[in-house]
Coordinates of C-alpha atoms in Angstrom, one line a residue:
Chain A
X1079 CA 117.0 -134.7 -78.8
X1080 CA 115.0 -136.9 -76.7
X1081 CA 117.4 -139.8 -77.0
X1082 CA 119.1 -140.9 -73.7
X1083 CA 122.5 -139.7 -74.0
X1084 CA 123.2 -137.2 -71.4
X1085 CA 126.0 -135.4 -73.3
X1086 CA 123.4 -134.3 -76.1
X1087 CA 121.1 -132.7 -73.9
X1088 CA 123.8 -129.1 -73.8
X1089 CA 124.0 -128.0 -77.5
X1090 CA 125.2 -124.6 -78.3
X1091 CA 122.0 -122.3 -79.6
X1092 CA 124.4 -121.8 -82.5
X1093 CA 124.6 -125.0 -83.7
X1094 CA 120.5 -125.2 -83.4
X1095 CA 120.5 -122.2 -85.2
X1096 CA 122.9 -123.9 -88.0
X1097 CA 120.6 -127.0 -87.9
X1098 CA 117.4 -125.1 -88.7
X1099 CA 119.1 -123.0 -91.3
X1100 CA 120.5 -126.2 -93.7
X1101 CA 117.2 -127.7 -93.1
X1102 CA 115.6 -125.1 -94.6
X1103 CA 118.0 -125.0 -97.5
X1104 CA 117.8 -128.6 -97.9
X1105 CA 113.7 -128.1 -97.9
X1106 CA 113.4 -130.0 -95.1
X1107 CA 110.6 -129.6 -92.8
X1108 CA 111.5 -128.2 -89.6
X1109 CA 112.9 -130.9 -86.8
X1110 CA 110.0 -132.4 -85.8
X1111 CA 110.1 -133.2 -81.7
X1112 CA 111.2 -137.0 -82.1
X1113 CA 108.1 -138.7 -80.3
X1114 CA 109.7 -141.9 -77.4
X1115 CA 110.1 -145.1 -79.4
X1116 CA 107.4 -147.5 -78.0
X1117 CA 110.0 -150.7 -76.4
X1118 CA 108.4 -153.4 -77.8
X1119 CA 108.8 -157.1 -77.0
X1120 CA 110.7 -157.8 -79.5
X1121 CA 113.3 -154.7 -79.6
X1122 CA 113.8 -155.7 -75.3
X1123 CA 114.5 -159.1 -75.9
X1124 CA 116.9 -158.2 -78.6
X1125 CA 118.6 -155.9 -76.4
X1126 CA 118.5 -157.6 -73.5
X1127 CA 120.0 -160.6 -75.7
X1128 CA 123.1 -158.2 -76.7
X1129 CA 123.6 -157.4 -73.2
X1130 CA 123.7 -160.6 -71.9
X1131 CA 126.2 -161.3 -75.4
X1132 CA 128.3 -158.2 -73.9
X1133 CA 128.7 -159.8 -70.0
X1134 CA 129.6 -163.4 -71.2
X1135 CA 132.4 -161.4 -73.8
X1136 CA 133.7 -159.4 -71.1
X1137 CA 134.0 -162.1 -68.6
X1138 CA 135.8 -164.4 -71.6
X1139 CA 137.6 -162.0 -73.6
X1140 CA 141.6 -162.7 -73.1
X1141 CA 142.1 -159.5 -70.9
X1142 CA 145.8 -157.6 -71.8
X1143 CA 148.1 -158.2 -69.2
X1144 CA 147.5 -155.0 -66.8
X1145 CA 150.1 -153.1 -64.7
X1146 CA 149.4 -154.8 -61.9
X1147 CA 150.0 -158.5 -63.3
X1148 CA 153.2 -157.0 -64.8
X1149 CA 154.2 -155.7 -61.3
X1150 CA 153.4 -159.2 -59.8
X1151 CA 155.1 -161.2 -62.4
X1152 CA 158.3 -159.0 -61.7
X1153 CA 157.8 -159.0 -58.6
X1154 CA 160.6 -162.5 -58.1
X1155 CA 163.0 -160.5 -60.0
X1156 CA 162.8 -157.9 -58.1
X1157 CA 163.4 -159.8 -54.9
X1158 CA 166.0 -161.7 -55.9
X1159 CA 168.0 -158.4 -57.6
X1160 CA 167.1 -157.0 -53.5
X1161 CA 168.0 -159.9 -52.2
X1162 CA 171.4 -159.6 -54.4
X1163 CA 172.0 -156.1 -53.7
X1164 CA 171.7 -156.9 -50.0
X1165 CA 174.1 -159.8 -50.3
X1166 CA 176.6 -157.2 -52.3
X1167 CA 176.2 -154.4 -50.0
X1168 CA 176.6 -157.1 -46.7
X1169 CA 179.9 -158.6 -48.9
X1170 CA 181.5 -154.8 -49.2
X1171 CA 180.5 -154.5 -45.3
X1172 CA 182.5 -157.4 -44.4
X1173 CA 185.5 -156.6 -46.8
X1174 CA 185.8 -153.2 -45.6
X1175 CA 185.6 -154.4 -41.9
X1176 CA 188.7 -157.3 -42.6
X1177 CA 190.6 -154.2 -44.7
X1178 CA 190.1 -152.2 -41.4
X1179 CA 191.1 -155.3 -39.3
X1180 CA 194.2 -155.8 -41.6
X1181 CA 195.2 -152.1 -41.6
X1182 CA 194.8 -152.2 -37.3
X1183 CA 197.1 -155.5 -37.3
X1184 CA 199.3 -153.3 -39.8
X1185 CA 199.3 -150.2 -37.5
X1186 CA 200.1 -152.6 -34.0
X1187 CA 203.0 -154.7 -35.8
X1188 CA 204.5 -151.4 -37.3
X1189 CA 203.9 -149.9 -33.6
X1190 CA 205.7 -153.0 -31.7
X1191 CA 208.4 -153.4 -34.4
X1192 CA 209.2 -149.8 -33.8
X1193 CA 209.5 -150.0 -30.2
X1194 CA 211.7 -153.2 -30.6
X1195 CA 213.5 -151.2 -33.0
X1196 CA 213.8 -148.5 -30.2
X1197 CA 214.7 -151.3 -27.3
X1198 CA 217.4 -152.2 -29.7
X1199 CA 219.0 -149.4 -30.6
X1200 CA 218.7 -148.3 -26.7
X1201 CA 220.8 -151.8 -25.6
X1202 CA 223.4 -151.2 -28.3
X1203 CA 223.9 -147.6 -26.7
X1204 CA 224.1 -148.8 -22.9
X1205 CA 226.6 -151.6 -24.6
X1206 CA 228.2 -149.0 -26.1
X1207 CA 228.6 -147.0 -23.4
X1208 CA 229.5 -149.7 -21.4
X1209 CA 232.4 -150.7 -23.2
X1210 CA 233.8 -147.4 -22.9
X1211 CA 233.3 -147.6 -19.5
X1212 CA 235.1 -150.8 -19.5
X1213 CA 237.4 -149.5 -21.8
X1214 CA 238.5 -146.6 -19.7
X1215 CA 238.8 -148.7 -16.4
X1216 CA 240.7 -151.4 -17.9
X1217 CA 242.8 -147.8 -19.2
X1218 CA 243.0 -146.9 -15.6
X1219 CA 244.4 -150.4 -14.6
X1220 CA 248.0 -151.5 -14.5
X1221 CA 249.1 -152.4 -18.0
X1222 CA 249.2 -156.2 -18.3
X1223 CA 252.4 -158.0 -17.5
X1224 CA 254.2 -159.7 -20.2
X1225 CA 253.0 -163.1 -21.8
X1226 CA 255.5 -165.1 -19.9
X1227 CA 256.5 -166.4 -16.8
X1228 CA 257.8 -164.9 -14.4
X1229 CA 258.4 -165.6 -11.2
X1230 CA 259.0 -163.5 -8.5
X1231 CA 262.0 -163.8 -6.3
X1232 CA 262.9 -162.1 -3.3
X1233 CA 266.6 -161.6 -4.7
X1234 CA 267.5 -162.2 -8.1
X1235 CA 269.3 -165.9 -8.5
X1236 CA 273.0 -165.5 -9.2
X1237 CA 274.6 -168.4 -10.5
X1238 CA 277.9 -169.2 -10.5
X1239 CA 279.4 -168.3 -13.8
X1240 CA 275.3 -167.8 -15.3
X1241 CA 273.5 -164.9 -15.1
X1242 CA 270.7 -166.5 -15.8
X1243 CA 268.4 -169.7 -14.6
X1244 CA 268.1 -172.4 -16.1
X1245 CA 264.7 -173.3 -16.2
X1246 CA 265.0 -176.3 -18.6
X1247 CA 266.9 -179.3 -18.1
X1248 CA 269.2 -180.7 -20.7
X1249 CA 267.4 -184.1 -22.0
X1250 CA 269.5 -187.0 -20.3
X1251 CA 271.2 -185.3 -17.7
Chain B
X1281 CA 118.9 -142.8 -50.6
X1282 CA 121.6 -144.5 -52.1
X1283 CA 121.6 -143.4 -56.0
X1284 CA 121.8 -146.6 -57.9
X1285 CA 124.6 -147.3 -60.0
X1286 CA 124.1 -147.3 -64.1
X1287 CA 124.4 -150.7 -65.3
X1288 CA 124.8 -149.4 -69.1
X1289 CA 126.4 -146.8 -70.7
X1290 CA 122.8 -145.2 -71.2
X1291 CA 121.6 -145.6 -67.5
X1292 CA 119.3 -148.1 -65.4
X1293 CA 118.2 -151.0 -67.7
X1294 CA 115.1 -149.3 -69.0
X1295 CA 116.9 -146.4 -69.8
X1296 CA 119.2 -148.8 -71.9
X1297 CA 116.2 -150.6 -73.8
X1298 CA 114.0 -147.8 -74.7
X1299 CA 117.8 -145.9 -76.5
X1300 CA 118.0 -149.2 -78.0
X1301 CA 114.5 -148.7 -79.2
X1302 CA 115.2 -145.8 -80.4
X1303 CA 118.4 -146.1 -81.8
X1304 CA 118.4 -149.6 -83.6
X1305 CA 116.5 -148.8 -86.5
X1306 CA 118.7 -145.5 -86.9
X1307 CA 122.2 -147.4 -86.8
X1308 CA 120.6 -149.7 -89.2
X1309 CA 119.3 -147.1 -91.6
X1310 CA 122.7 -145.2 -91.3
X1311 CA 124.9 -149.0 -91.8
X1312 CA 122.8 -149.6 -95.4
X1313 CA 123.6 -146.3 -96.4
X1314 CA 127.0 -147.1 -96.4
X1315 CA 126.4 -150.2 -98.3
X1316 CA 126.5 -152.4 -95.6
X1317 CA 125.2 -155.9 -96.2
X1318 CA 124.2 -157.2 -92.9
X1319 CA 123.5 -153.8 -91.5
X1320 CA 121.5 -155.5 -88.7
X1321 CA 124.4 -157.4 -87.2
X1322 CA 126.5 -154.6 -87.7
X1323 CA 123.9 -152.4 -85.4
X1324 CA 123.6 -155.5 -82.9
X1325 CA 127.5 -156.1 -82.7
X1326 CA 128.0 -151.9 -82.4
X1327 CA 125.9 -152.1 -79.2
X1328 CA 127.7 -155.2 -77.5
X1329 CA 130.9 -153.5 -78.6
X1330 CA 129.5 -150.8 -76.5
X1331 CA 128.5 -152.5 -73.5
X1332 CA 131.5 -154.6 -73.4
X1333 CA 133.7 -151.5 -72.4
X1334 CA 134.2 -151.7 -69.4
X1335 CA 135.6 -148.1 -69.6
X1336 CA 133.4 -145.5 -69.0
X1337 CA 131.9 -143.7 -73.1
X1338 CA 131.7 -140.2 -73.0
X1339 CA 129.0 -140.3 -76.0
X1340 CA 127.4 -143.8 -76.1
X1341 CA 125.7 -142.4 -79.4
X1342 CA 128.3 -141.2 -81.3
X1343 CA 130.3 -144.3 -80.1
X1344 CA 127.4 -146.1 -81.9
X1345 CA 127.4 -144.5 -84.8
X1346 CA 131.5 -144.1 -85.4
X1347 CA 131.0 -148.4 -84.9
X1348 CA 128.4 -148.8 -87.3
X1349 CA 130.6 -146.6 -89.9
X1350 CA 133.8 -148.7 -89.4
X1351 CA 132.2 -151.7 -88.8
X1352 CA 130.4 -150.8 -92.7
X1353 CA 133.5 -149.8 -94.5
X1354 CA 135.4 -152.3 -93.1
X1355 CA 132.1 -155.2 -94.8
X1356 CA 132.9 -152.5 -98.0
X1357 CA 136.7 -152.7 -97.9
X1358 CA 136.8 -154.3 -101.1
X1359 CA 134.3 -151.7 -102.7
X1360 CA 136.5 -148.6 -104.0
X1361 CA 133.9 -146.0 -102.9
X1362 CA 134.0 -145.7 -99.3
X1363 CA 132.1 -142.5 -98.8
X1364 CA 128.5 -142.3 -97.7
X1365 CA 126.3 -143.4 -100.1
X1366 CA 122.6 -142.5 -100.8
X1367 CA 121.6 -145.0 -102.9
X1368 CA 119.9 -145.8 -99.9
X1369 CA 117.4 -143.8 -99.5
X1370 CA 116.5 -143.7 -103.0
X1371 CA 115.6 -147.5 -103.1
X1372 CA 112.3 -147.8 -101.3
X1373 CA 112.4 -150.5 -98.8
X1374 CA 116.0 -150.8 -98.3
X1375 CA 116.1 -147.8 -95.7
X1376 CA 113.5 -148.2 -93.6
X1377 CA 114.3 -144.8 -91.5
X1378 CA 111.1 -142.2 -90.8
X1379 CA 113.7 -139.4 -91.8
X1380 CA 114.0 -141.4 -95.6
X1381 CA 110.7 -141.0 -96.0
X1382 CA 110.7 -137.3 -94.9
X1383 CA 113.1 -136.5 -98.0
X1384 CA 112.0 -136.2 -101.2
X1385 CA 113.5 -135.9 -104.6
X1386 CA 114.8 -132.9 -104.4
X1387 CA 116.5 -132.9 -100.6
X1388 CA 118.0 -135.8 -101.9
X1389 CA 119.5 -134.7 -105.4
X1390 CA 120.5 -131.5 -103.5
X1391 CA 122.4 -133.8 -101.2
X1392 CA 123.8 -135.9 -103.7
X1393 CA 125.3 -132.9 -105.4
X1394 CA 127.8 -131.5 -102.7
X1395 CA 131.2 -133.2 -102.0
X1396 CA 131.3 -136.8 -100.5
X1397 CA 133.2 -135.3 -97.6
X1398 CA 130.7 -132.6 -96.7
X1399 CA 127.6 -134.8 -97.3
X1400 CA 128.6 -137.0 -95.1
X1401 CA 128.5 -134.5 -91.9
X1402 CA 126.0 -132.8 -93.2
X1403 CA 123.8 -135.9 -93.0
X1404 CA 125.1 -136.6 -89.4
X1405 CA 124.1 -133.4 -88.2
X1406 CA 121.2 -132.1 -90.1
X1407 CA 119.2 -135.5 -90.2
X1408 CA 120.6 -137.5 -87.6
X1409 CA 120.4 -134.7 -85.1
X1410 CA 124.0 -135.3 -83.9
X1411 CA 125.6 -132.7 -82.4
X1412 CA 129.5 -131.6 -83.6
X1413 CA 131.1 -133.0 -80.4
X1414 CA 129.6 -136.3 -81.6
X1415 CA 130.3 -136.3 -85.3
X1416 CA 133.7 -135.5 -84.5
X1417 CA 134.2 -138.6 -82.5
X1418 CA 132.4 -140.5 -85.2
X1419 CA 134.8 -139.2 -87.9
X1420 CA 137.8 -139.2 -85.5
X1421 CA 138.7 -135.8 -86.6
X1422 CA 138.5 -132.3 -84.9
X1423 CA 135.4 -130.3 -83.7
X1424 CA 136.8 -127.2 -85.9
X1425 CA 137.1 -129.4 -89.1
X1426 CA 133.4 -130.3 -88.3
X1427 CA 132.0 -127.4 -88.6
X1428 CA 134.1 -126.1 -91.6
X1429 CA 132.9 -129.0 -93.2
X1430 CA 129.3 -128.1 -92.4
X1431 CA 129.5 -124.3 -93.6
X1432 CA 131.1 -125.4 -96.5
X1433 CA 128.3 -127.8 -97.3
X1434 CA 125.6 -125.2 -96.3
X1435 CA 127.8 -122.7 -98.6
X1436 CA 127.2 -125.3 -101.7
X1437 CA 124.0 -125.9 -100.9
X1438 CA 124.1 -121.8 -101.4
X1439 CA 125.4 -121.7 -104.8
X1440 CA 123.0 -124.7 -105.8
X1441 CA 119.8 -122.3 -104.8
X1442 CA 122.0 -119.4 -106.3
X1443 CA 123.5 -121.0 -109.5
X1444 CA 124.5 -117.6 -110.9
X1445 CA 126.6 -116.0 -108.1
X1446 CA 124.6 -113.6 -107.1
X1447 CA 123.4 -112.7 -103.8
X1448 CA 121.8 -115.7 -101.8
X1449 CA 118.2 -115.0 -100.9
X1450 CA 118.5 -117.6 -97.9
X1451 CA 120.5 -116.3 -95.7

């Protein structure tokens, strides 16, 4: 257990005990404290050689396209889907505002053509009403003489033999 | 005093080169027994793999050994038999771990006699010293299963002392 793994150094007693117990039935001697591995030469160039394999790997090795570049490489779509939805929600602000313009113009022409309606109606009553008013004085007047002429004399012409006047010559005489 | 930041996954540079010292020869050992072919490089490309994360390894050792073990049946794929083999350790020379020498004939037929599965955890954790948290990661499968495994192989190793079924004098 002397090897340099920190998560070996807490084994249960139990499973110690279990050890010793198979290596007994196996006839094996009991576990022997495992002496440190002299680092030779040799074994440290090795591993420094797989270390230095393990950098250069890691800095070359095609890396999976994390979260992040995901994000960034959506990131255009994104702003041009805001920049859309901005554009919609600005278009639906500017409809609504004409509708509400159109709908005011609406309203104010309904409003004046009632009120000309109402003008209207008031002139044809005071025309009515002063027609009768006409109507009654020209009642109240003298009736109107009759379509023809007539002119007034102080005495009514007597003419010999005519009751009448001749008002119209013969032709030729 | 500013604590100085690990540059490896086993500490400060010297902290890194004497677990390599000490843990080379076992990852090579332990990448033959599987058959492995070039069971150096696959202990040498194990430990870039390691320091290449650049996330932070809970257990550098059992990270180790779990590469070592793919990294080997993965050289084996074509081979049918991918459990852990012993043929190893019974060829002198080819396994040239201190604990091969340690067992003899008869640790290693008792070995050879239990179940592929339970040999193989039972090597990890009676003579590689690893502890359960670490085989698990190595095997990829739960803690719980770990140990089962490990009773069950101490419980064949039972009936192998106790052929008969009687009571087991080492208990």
């Amino acid at each position: 257990m002397s090897w340099s793994d920190p998560a070996r150094r807490f084994e249960p007693a139990e499973d110690v005990q279990l050890r010793a117990e198979l290596r007994e039935l196996l006839g094996l001697q009991p576990a022997p404290q495992r002496a440190a591995v002299p680092v030779t030469e040799e074994l440290a160039s090795l591993a420094e050689d797989l270390r230095k394999e393990a950098l250069r790997r890691r800095r070359t090795e095609r890396r999976r396209p994390s979260w992040g570049l995901i994000a960034a490489a959506a990131l255009p779509l994104l702003a041009a889907l805001a920049g859309l939805g901005t554009w919609g929600v600005q278009q639906k602000q500017r409809a609504d505002g004409l509708a509400a313009h159109a709908q005011r113009q609406e309203a104010e022409l309904s409003r004046i053509a009632a009120a000309n309606a109402a003008e209207l109606a008031r002139e044809r009553k005071a025309k009515e009403e002063a027609q009768q008013q006409l109507q009654l004085v020209a009642q109240a007047l003298p009736k109107k003489s009759l379509p023809y002429l007539v002119i007034p004399v102080n005495k009514p012409l007597r003419l010999q033999g005519e009751d009448y006047q001749r008002v119209k010559e013969k032709p030729g005489q | 005093m500013e604590e100085r930041q690990p540059e490896t996954p086993f500490g400060d540079l010297d902290a890194f080169h004497g677990a390599f010292a000490e843990l080379y020869p076992r990852l090579v050992s332990y990448a033959r027994r599987y058959g492995a072919t070039f069971a150096e490089d696959i202990a040498q490309e194990a430990f870039v793999i390691l320091m290449q994360r650049e996330e932070r390894v809970e257990h550098p050792t059992a990270f180790l050994y779990g590469t070592v073990r793919t990294l080997s049946l993965t050289e084996r794929r074509p081979m049918k038999n991918q459990n852990l083999s012993l043929e190893a350790v019974t060829e002198p020379g080819l396994a040239g771990g201190a604990d091969d020498q340690v067992l003899n004939q008869e640790v290693r037929e008792r070995m050879r006699m239990l179940s592929p599965t339970f040999r193989e955890a039972l090597w990890l954790f009676v003579v590689e010293g690893l502890s359960i948290r670490e085989i698990a990661d190595i095997l990829g499968i739960p803690e719980a299963t770990v140990k089962t495994r490990i009773h069950r192989a101490k419980a064949q190793l039972k009936d192998q002392l106790n052929p008969s079924g009687g009571v087991h004098v080492l208990v």
